[in-house]
JSON list of C-alpha atoms in Angstrom, two decimals:
[
{"chain": "A", "resi": 27, "resn": "MET", "atom": "CA", "xyz": [45.56, 43.54, 162.56]},
{"chain": "A", "resi": 28, "resn": "THR", "atom": "CA", "xyz": [42.65, 44.24, 164.77]},
{"chain": "A", "resi": 29, "resn": "GLY", "atom": "CA", "xyz": [39.53, 44.33, 162.53]},
{"chain": "A", "resi": 30, "resn": "GLY", "atom": "CA", "xyz": [36.13, 43.37, 163.46]},
{"chain": "A", "resi": 31, "resn": "GLY", "atom": "CA", "xyz": [33.11, 45.24, 165.07]},
{"chain": "A", "resi": 32, "resn": "ASP", "atom": "CA", "xyz": [35.30, 47.56, 167.17]},
{"chain": "A", "resi": 33, "resn": "THR", "atom": "CA", "xyz": [37.37, 48.84, 164.30]},
{"chain": "A", "resi": 34, "resn": "ALA", "atom": "CA", "xyz": [34.09, 49.16, 162.18]},
{"chain": "A", "resi": 35, "resn": "ALA", "atom": "CA", "xyz": [32.58, 51.19, 164.88]},
{"chain": "A", "resi": 36, "resn": "GLU", "atom": "CA", "xyz": [35.79, 53.48, 165.16]},
{"chain": "A", "resi": 37, "resn": "VAL", "atom": "CA", "xyz": [35.88, 53.84, 161.25]},
{"chain": "A", "resi": 38, "resn": "LEU", "atom": "CA", "xyz": [32.20, 55.10, 161.32]},
{"chain": "A", "resi": 39, "resn": "ARG", "atom": "CA", "xyz": [32.92, 57.19, 164.40]},
{"chain": "A", "resi": 40, "resn": "LEU", "atom": "CA", "xyz": [35.73, 58.90, 162.63]},
{"chain": "A", "resi": 41, "resn": "MET", "atom": "CA", "xyz": [33.66, 59.20, 159.54]},
{"chain": "A", "resi": 42, "resn": "GLU", "atom": "CA", "xyz": [30.80, 60.83, 161.16]},
{"chain": "A", "resi": 43, "resn": "ARG", "atom": "CA", "xyz": [32.97, 63.05, 163.08]},
{"chain": "A", "resi": 44, "resn": "ARG", "atom": "CA", "xyz": [34.55, 64.39, 159.75]},
{"chain": "A", "resi": 45, "resn": "GLY", "atom": "CA", "xyz": [31.03, 64.57, 158.10]},
{"chain": "A", "resi": 46, "resn": "GLY", "atom": "CA", "xyz": [32.38, 61.99, 155.57]},
{"chain": "A", "resi": 47, "resn": "THR", "atom": "CA", "xyz": [30.67, 59.23, 153.75]},
{"chain": "A", "resi": 48, "resn": "LEU", "atom": "CA", "xyz": [31.90, 55.49, 152.81]},
{"chain": "A", "resi": 49, "resn": "ALA", "atom": "CA", "xyz": [30.94, 52.98, 150.20]},
{"chain": "A", "resi": 50, "resn": "VAL", "atom": "CA", "xyz": [32.43, 49.65, 149.67]},
{"chain": "A", "resi": 51, "resn": "ALA", "atom": "CA", "xyz": [32.96, 47.16, 146.82]},
{"chain": "A", "resi": 52, "resn": "GLU", "atom": "CA", "xyz": [33.41, 43.61, 147.43]},
{"chain": "A", "resi": 53, "resn": "SER", "atom": "CA", "xyz": [34.37, 40.51, 145.72]},
{"chain": "A", "resi": 54, "resn": "LEU", "atom": "CA", "xyz": [35.78, 37.64, 147.69]},
{"chain": "A", "resi": 55, "resn": "THR", "atom": "CA", "xyz": [34.30, 39.02, 150.97]},
{"chain": "A", "resi": 56, "resn": "GLY", "atom": "CA", "xyz": [30.73, 38.74, 149.32]},
{"chain": "A", "resi": 57, "resn": "GLY", "atom": "CA", "xyz": [29.03, 41.48, 151.44]},
{"chain": "A", "resi": 58, "resn": "LEU", "atom": "CA", "xyz": [30.65, 40.63, 154.70]},
{"chain": "A", "resi": 59, "resn": "LEU", "atom": "CA", "xyz": [32.31, 44.04, 154.81]},
{"chain": "A", "resi": 60, "resn": "ALA", "atom": "CA", "xyz": [29.05, 45.68, 154.41]},
{"chain": "A", "resi": 61, "resn": "ALA", "atom": "CA", "xyz": [27.48, 43.53, 157.00]},
{"chain": "A", "resi": 62, "resn": "GLU", "atom": "CA", "xyz": [30.12, 44.44, 159.55]},
{"chain": "A", "resi": 63, "resn": "LEU", "atom": "CA", "xyz": [29.73, 48.11, 158.96]},
{"chain": "A", "resi": 64, "resn": "THR", "atom": "CA", "xyz": [25.74, 47.90, 159.09]},
{"chain": "A", "resi": 65, "resn": "ALA", "atom": "CA", "xyz": [26.01, 46.01, 162.35]},
{"chain": "A", "resi": 66, "resn": "VAL", "atom": "CA", "xyz": [27.26, 49.15, 164.04]},
{"chain": "A", "resi": 67, "resn": "PRO", "atom": "CA", "xyz": [24.38, 51.22, 165.31]},
{"chain": "A", "resi": 68, "resn": "GLY", "atom": "CA", "xyz": [23.93, 54.57, 163.65]},
{"chain": "A", "resi": 69, "resn": "ALA", "atom": "CA", "xyz": [25.94, 53.23, 160.54]},
{"chain": "A", "resi": 70, "resn": "SER", "atom": "CA", "xyz": [23.51, 54.89, 158.24]},
{"chain": "A", "resi": 71, "resn": "ARG", "atom": "CA", "xyz": [24.80, 58.34, 159.15]},
{"chain": "A", "resi": 72, "resn": "SER", "atom": "CA", "xyz": [27.98, 57.51, 157.14]},
{"chain": "A", "resi": 73, "resn": "PHE", "atom": "CA", "xyz": [27.60, 54.27, 155.31]},
{"chain": "A", "resi": 74, "resn": "ARG", "atom": "CA", "xyz": [26.22, 54.92, 151.87]},
{"chain": "A", "resi": 75, "resn": "GLY", "atom": "CA", "xyz": [26.17, 51.41, 150.53]},
{"chain": "A", "resi": 76, "resn": "SER", "atom": "CA", "xyz": [27.83, 48.61, 148.85]},
{"chain": "A", "resi": 77, "resn": "VAL", "atom": "CA", "xyz": [28.64, 46.79, 145.44]},
{"chain": "A", "resi": 78, "resn": "THR", "atom": "CA", "xyz": [29.23, 43.10, 145.53]},
{"chain": "A", "resi": 79, "resn": "ALA", "atom": "CA", "xyz": [30.82, 42.58, 142.20]},
{"chain": "A", "resi": 80, "resn": "TYR", "atom": "CA", "xyz": [31.65, 38.93, 142.36]},
{"chain": "A", "resi": 81, "resn": "ALA", "atom": "CA", "xyz": [31.83, 38.34, 138.78]},
{"chain": "A", "resi": 82, "resn": "THR", "atom": "CA", "xyz": [34.94, 39.86, 137.00]},
{"chain": "A", "resi": 83, "resn": "VAL", "atom": "CA", "xyz": [32.73, 41.50, 134.37]},
{"chain": "A", "resi": 84, "resn": "LEU", "atom": "CA", "xyz": [30.72, 43.54, 137.06]},
{"chain": "A", "resi": 85, "resn": "LYS", "atom": "CA", "xyz": [34.03, 45.04, 138.11]},
{"chain": "A", "resi": 86, "resn": "HIS", "atom": "CA", "xyz": [34.19, 46.58, 134.81]},
{"chain": "A", "resi": 87, "resn": "GLU", "atom": "CA", "xyz": [30.52, 47.28, 134.14]},
{"chain": "A", "resi": 88, "resn": "LEU", "atom": "CA", "xyz": [29.58, 48.66, 137.71]},
{"chain": "A", "resi": 89, "resn": "LEU", "atom": "CA", "xyz": [32.78, 49.84, 139.05]},
{"chain": "A", "resi": 90, "resn": "GLY", "atom": "CA", "xyz": [34.61, 51.11, 136.07]},
{"chain": "A", "resi": 91, "resn": "VAL", "atom": "CA", "xyz": [37.77, 48.96, 136.44]},
{"chain": "A", "resi": 92, "resn": "ASP", "atom": "CA", "xyz": [39.85, 49.07, 133.44]},
{"chain": "A", "resi": 93, "resn": "GLY", "atom": "CA", "xyz": [38.70, 46.20, 131.02]},
{"chain": "A", "resi": 94, "resn": "THR", "atom": "CA", "xyz": [42.23, 45.78, 129.57]},
{"chain": "A", "resi": 95, "resn": "LEU", "atom": "CA", "xyz": [43.61, 45.50, 133.03]},
{"chain": "A", "resi": 96, "resn": "LEU", "atom": "CA", "xyz": [41.19, 42.74, 134.01]},
{"chain": "A", "resi": 97, "resn": "ALA", "atom": "CA", "xyz": [41.93, 40.89, 130.78]},
{"chain": "A", "resi": 98, "resn": "GLU", "atom": "CA", "xyz": [45.63, 41.13, 131.19]},
{"chain": "A", "resi": 99, "resn": "ARG", "atom": "CA", "xyz": [46.05, 40.68, 135.15]},
{"chain": "A", "resi": 100, "resn": "GLY", "atom": "CA", "xyz": [42.85, 39.17, 136.19]},
{"chain": "A", "resi": 101, "resn": "ALA", "atom": "CA", "xyz": [40.46, 40.32, 139.00]},
{"chain": "A", "resi": 102, "resn": "VAL", "atom": "CA", "xyz": [43.20, 39.59, 141.80]},
{"chain": "A", "resi": 103, "resn": "ASP", "atom": "CA", "xyz": [45.36, 42.49, 141.51]},
{"chain": "A", "resi": 104, "resn": "ALA", "atom": "CA", "xyz": [46.49, 45.59, 143.43]},
{"chain": "A", "resi": 105, "resn": "GLN", "atom": "CA", "xyz": [45.46, 48.01, 140.75]},
{"chain": "A", "resi": 106, "resn": "VAL", "atom": "CA", "xyz": [42.16, 46.40, 140.49]},
{"chain": "A", "resi": 107, "resn": "ALA", "atom": "CA", "xyz": [41.43, 46.82, 144.04]},
{"chain": "A", "resi": 108, "resn": "CYS", "atom": "CA", "xyz": [42.51, 50.48, 143.84]},
{"chain": "A", "resi": 109, "resn": "GLN", "atom": "CA", "xyz": [40.26, 50.92, 140.87]},
{"chain": "A", "resi": 110, "resn": "MET", "atom": "CA", "xyz": [37.33, 49.10, 142.62]},
{"chain": "A", "resi": 111, "resn": "ALA", "atom": "CA", "xyz": [37.60, 51.45, 145.72]},
{"chain": "A", "resi": 112, "resn": "GLU", "atom": "CA", "xyz": [37.62, 54.51, 143.57]},
{"chain": "A", "resi": 113, "resn": "GLY", "atom": "CA", "xyz": [34.75, 53.29, 141.27]},
{"chain": "A", "resi": 114, "resn": "VAL", "atom": "CA", "xyz": [32.58, 52.64, 144.21]},
{"chain": "A", "resi": 115, "resn": "ARG", "atom": "CA", "xyz": [33.33, 55.88, 145.82]},
{"chain": "A", "resi": 116, "resn": "ARG", "atom": "CA", "xyz": [32.41, 57.82, 142.72]},
{"chain": "A", "resi": 117, "resn": "ARG", "atom": "CA", "xyz": [29.48, 55.50, 141.70]},
{"chain": "A", "resi": 118, "resn": "LEU", "atom": "CA", "xyz": [27.84, 55.80, 145.15]},
{"chain": "A", "resi": 119, "resn": "GLY", "atom": "CA", "xyz": [28.74, 59.37, 145.69]},
{"chain": "A", "resi": 120, "resn": "ALA", "atom": "CA", "xyz": [30.86, 58.82, 148.83]},
{"chain": "A", "resi": 121, "resn": "ASP", "atom": "CA", "xyz": [33.87, 60.52, 150.15]},
{"chain": "A", "resi": 122, "resn": "TRP", "atom": "CA", "xyz": [35.68, 57.19, 150.80]},
{"chain": "A", "resi": 123, "resn": "GLY", "atom": "CA", "xyz": [35.57, 53.98, 148.94]},
{"chain": "A", "resi": 124, "resn": "ALA", "atom": "CA", "xyz": [37.04, 50.62, 150.25]},
{"chain": "A", "resi": 125, "resn": "ALA", "atom": "CA", "xyz": [37.50, 47.43, 148.18]},
{"chain": "A", "resi": 126, "resn": "THR", "atom": "CA", "xyz": [38.19, 43.58, 148.66]},
{"chain": "A", "resi": 127, "resn": "THR", "atom": "CA", "xyz": [39.51, 41.31, 145.80]},
{"chain": "A", "resi": 128, "resn": "GLY", "atom": "CA", "xyz": [41.35, 38.02, 146.10]},
{"chain": "A", "resi": 129, "resn": "VAL", "atom": "CA", "xyz": [41.17, 34.18, 146.23]},
{"chain": "A", "resi": 130, "resn": "ALA", "atom": "CA", "xyz": [39.35, 32.59, 149.32]},
{"chain": "A", "resi": 131, "resn": "GLY", "atom": "CA", "xyz": [39.47, 29.15, 147.80]},
{"chain": "A", "resi": 132, "resn": "PRO", "atom": "CA", "xyz": [39.25, 26.28, 147.60]},
{"chain": "A", "resi": 133, "resn": "ASP", "atom": "CA", "xyz": [41.15, 26.69, 144.11]},
{"chain": "A", "resi": 134, "resn": "PRO", "atom": "CA", "xyz": [43.57, 29.19, 142.71]},
{"chain": "A", "resi": 135, "resn": "GLN", "atom": "CA", "xyz": [42.37, 32.02, 140.50]},
{"chain": "A", "resi": 136, "resn": "ASP", "atom": "CA", "xyz": [44.05, 34.07, 137.81]},
{"chain": "A", "resi": 137, "resn": "GLY", "atom": "CA", "xyz": [47.28, 32.18, 138.43]},
{"chain": "A", "resi": 138, "resn": "ARG", "atom": "CA", "xyz": [47.21, 33.29, 142.23]},
{"chain": "A", "resi": 139, "resn": "PRO", "atom": "CA", "xyz": [47.17, 30.86, 145.10]},
{"chain": "A", "resi": 140, "resn": "VAL", "atom": "CA", "xyz": [44.47, 30.78, 147.64]},
{"chain": "A", "resi": 141, "resn": "GLY", "atom": "CA", "xyz": [44.91, 33.33, 150.34]},
{"chain": "A", "resi": 142, "resn": "THR", "atom": "CA", "xyz": [46.05, 36.06, 147.85]},
{"chain": "A", "resi": 143, "resn": "VAL", "atom": "CA", "xyz": [44.00, 39.13, 148.74]},
{"chain": "A", "resi": 144, "resn": "PHE", "atom": "CA", "xyz": [44.33, 42.80, 147.83]},
{"chain": "A", "resi": 145, "resn": "VAL", "atom": "CA", "xyz": [42.50, 45.51, 149.92]},
{"chain": "A", "resi": 146, "resn": "ALA", "atom": "CA", "xyz": [42.39, 49.16, 149.02]},
{"chain": "A", "resi": 147, "resn": "VAL", "atom": "CA", "xyz": [41.04, 52.45, 150.12]},
{"chain": "A", "resi": 148, "resn": "ALA", "atom": "CA", "xyz": [40.36, 55.47, 147.96]},
{"chain": "A", "resi": 149, "resn": "GLY", "atom": "CA", "xyz": [39.72, 58.94, 149.58]},
{"chain": "A", "resi": 150, "resn": "PRO", "atom": "CA", "xyz": [38.81, 62.42, 148.58]},
{"chain": "A", "resi": 151, "resn": "GLY", "atom": "CA", "xyz": [41.14, 64.11, 145.88]},
{"chain": "A", "resi": 152, "resn": "GLY", "atom": "CA", "xyz": [42.05, 60.77, 144.13]},
{"chain": "A", "resi": 153, "resn": "PHE", "atom": "CA", "xyz": [44.08, 59.45, 147.20]},
{"chain": "A", "resi": 154, "resn": "SER", "atom": "CA", "xyz": [44.39, 55.74, 147.49]},
{"chain": "A", "resi": 155, "resn": "GLU", "atom": "CA", "xyz": [46.25, 52.93, 149.34]},
{"chain": "A", "resi": 156, "resn": "VAL", "atom": "CA", "xyz": [46.42, 49.28, 148.80]},
{"chain": "A", "resi": 157, "resn": "ALA", "atom": "CA", "xyz": [47.62, 46.43, 150.84]},
{"chain": "A", "resi": 158, "resn": "ALA", "atom": "CA", "xyz": [48.68, 43.07, 149.37]},
{"chain": "A", "resi": 159, "resn": "LEU", "atom": "CA", "xyz": [48.20, 39.91, 151.77]},
{"chain": "A", "resi": 160, "resn": "LEU", "atom": "CA", "xyz": [48.72, 36.27, 151.75]},
{"chain": "A", "resi": 161, "resn": "LEU", "atom": "CA", "xyz": [46.32, 34.84, 154.19]},
{"chain": "A", "resi": 162, "resn": "ALA", "atom": "CA", "xyz": [46.36, 31.41, 155.67]},
{"chain": "A", "resi": 163, "resn": "GLY", "atom": "CA", "xyz": [43.24, 29.24, 156.62]},
{"chain": "A", "resi": 164, "resn": "ASP", "atom": "CA", "xyz": [40.08, 27.95, 155.10]},
{"chain": "A", "resi": 165, "resn": "ARG", "atom": "CA", "xyz": [37.55, 30.13, 153.07]},
{"chain": "A", "resi": 166, "resn": "THR", "atom": "CA", "xyz": [35.73, 31.50, 156.01]},
{"chain": "A", "resi": 167, "resn": "ALA", "atom": "CA", "xyz": [39.09, 32.46, 157.66]},
{"chain": "A", "resi": 168, "resn": "ILE", "atom": "CA", "xyz": [40.34, 34.12, 154.61]},
{"chain": "A", "resi": 169, "resn": "ARG", "atom": "CA", "xyz": [37.26, 35.99, 154.04]},
{"chain": "A", "resi": 170, "resn": "ARG", "atom": "CA", "xyz": [37.14, 37.20, 157.65]},
{"chain": "A", "resi": 171, "resn": "ALA", "atom": "CA", "xyz": [40.64, 38.41, 157.77]},
{"chain": "A", "resi": 172, "resn": "SER", "atom": "CA", "xyz": [40.20, 40.26, 154.53]},
{"chain": "A", "resi": 173, "resn": "VAL", "atom": "CA", "xyz": [37.38, 42.11, 156.19]},
{"chain": "A", "resi": 174, "resn": "ALA", "atom": "CA", "xyz": [39.64, 43.08, 159.22]},
{"chain": "A", "resi": 175, "resn": "ALA", "atom": "CA", "xyz": [42.40, 44.01, 156.87]},
{"chain": "A", "resi": 176, "resn": "VAL", "atom": "CA", "xyz": [40.41, 46.44, 154.93]},
{"chain": "A", "resi": 177, "resn": "LEU", "atom": "CA", "xyz": [38.87, 47.95, 158.08]},
{"chain": "A", "resi": 178, "resn": "ASP", "atom": "CA", "xyz": [42.25, 48.30, 159.55]},
{"chain": "A", "resi": 179, "resn": "LEU", "atom": "CA", "xyz": [43.67, 50.07, 156.34]},
{"chain": "A", "resi": 180, "resn": "LEU", "atom": "CA", "xyz": [40.57, 52.34, 156.29]},
{"chain": "A", "resi": 181, "resn": "LEU", "atom": "CA", "xyz": [41.09, 53.30, 159.97]},
{"chain": "A", "resi": 182, "resn": "GLU", "atom": "CA", "xyz": [44.71, 53.90, 159.41]},
{"chain": "A", "resi": 183, "resn": "GLN", "atom": "CA", "xyz": [43.89, 56.25, 156.28]},
{"chain": "A", "resi": 184, "resn": "LEU", "atom": "CA", "xyz": [41.23, 58.10, 158.33]},
{"chain": "A", "resi": 185, "resn": "GLN", "atom": "CA", "xyz": [43.52, 58.73, 161.13]},
{"chain": "A", "resi": 186, "resn": "LYS", "atom": "CA", "xyz": [46.45, 59.95, 158.85]},
{"chain": "A", "resi": 187, "resn": "ALA", "atom": "CA", "xyz": [43.80, 62.35, 157.14]},
{"chain": "A", "resi": 188, "resn": "SER", "atom": "CA", "xyz": [42.62, 63.77, 160.50]},
{"chain": "A", "resi": 189, "resn": "GLU", "atom": "CA", "xyz": [46.38, 64.51, 161.53]}
]
């Protein structure tokens, strides 16, 4: 996992080169992903915006995540992450969407241990990819590693789409 500012810059460079746009949906990262992207000079050429849907109900109301899925599995779930990514992509009118959901701690959530994270990317034409992670460290480390993981996943998918 590389992550960080270099990866954010590369994601935005590829996005701009392709004439694409990006929107992000965040839960456990609470805006850190959007902050990482907007720290890159010129980000506004490709980055449309973000939704921080920290409360579970907002994942349904703002991002269109299936309410039954949330009731049955909770917010920390691979399918929820995919629906968040697709929902923010549609809601903000972007070509690509990325999402983070998980448990940063200090307590477990929805029966999931601290460090359980799902990151997802949704692209044009309904394409999506999700990664399940079990991260170690304190709350800050888990949140930062989640940002790095979703940026890495997004970069990987953009590179595949360019092939």
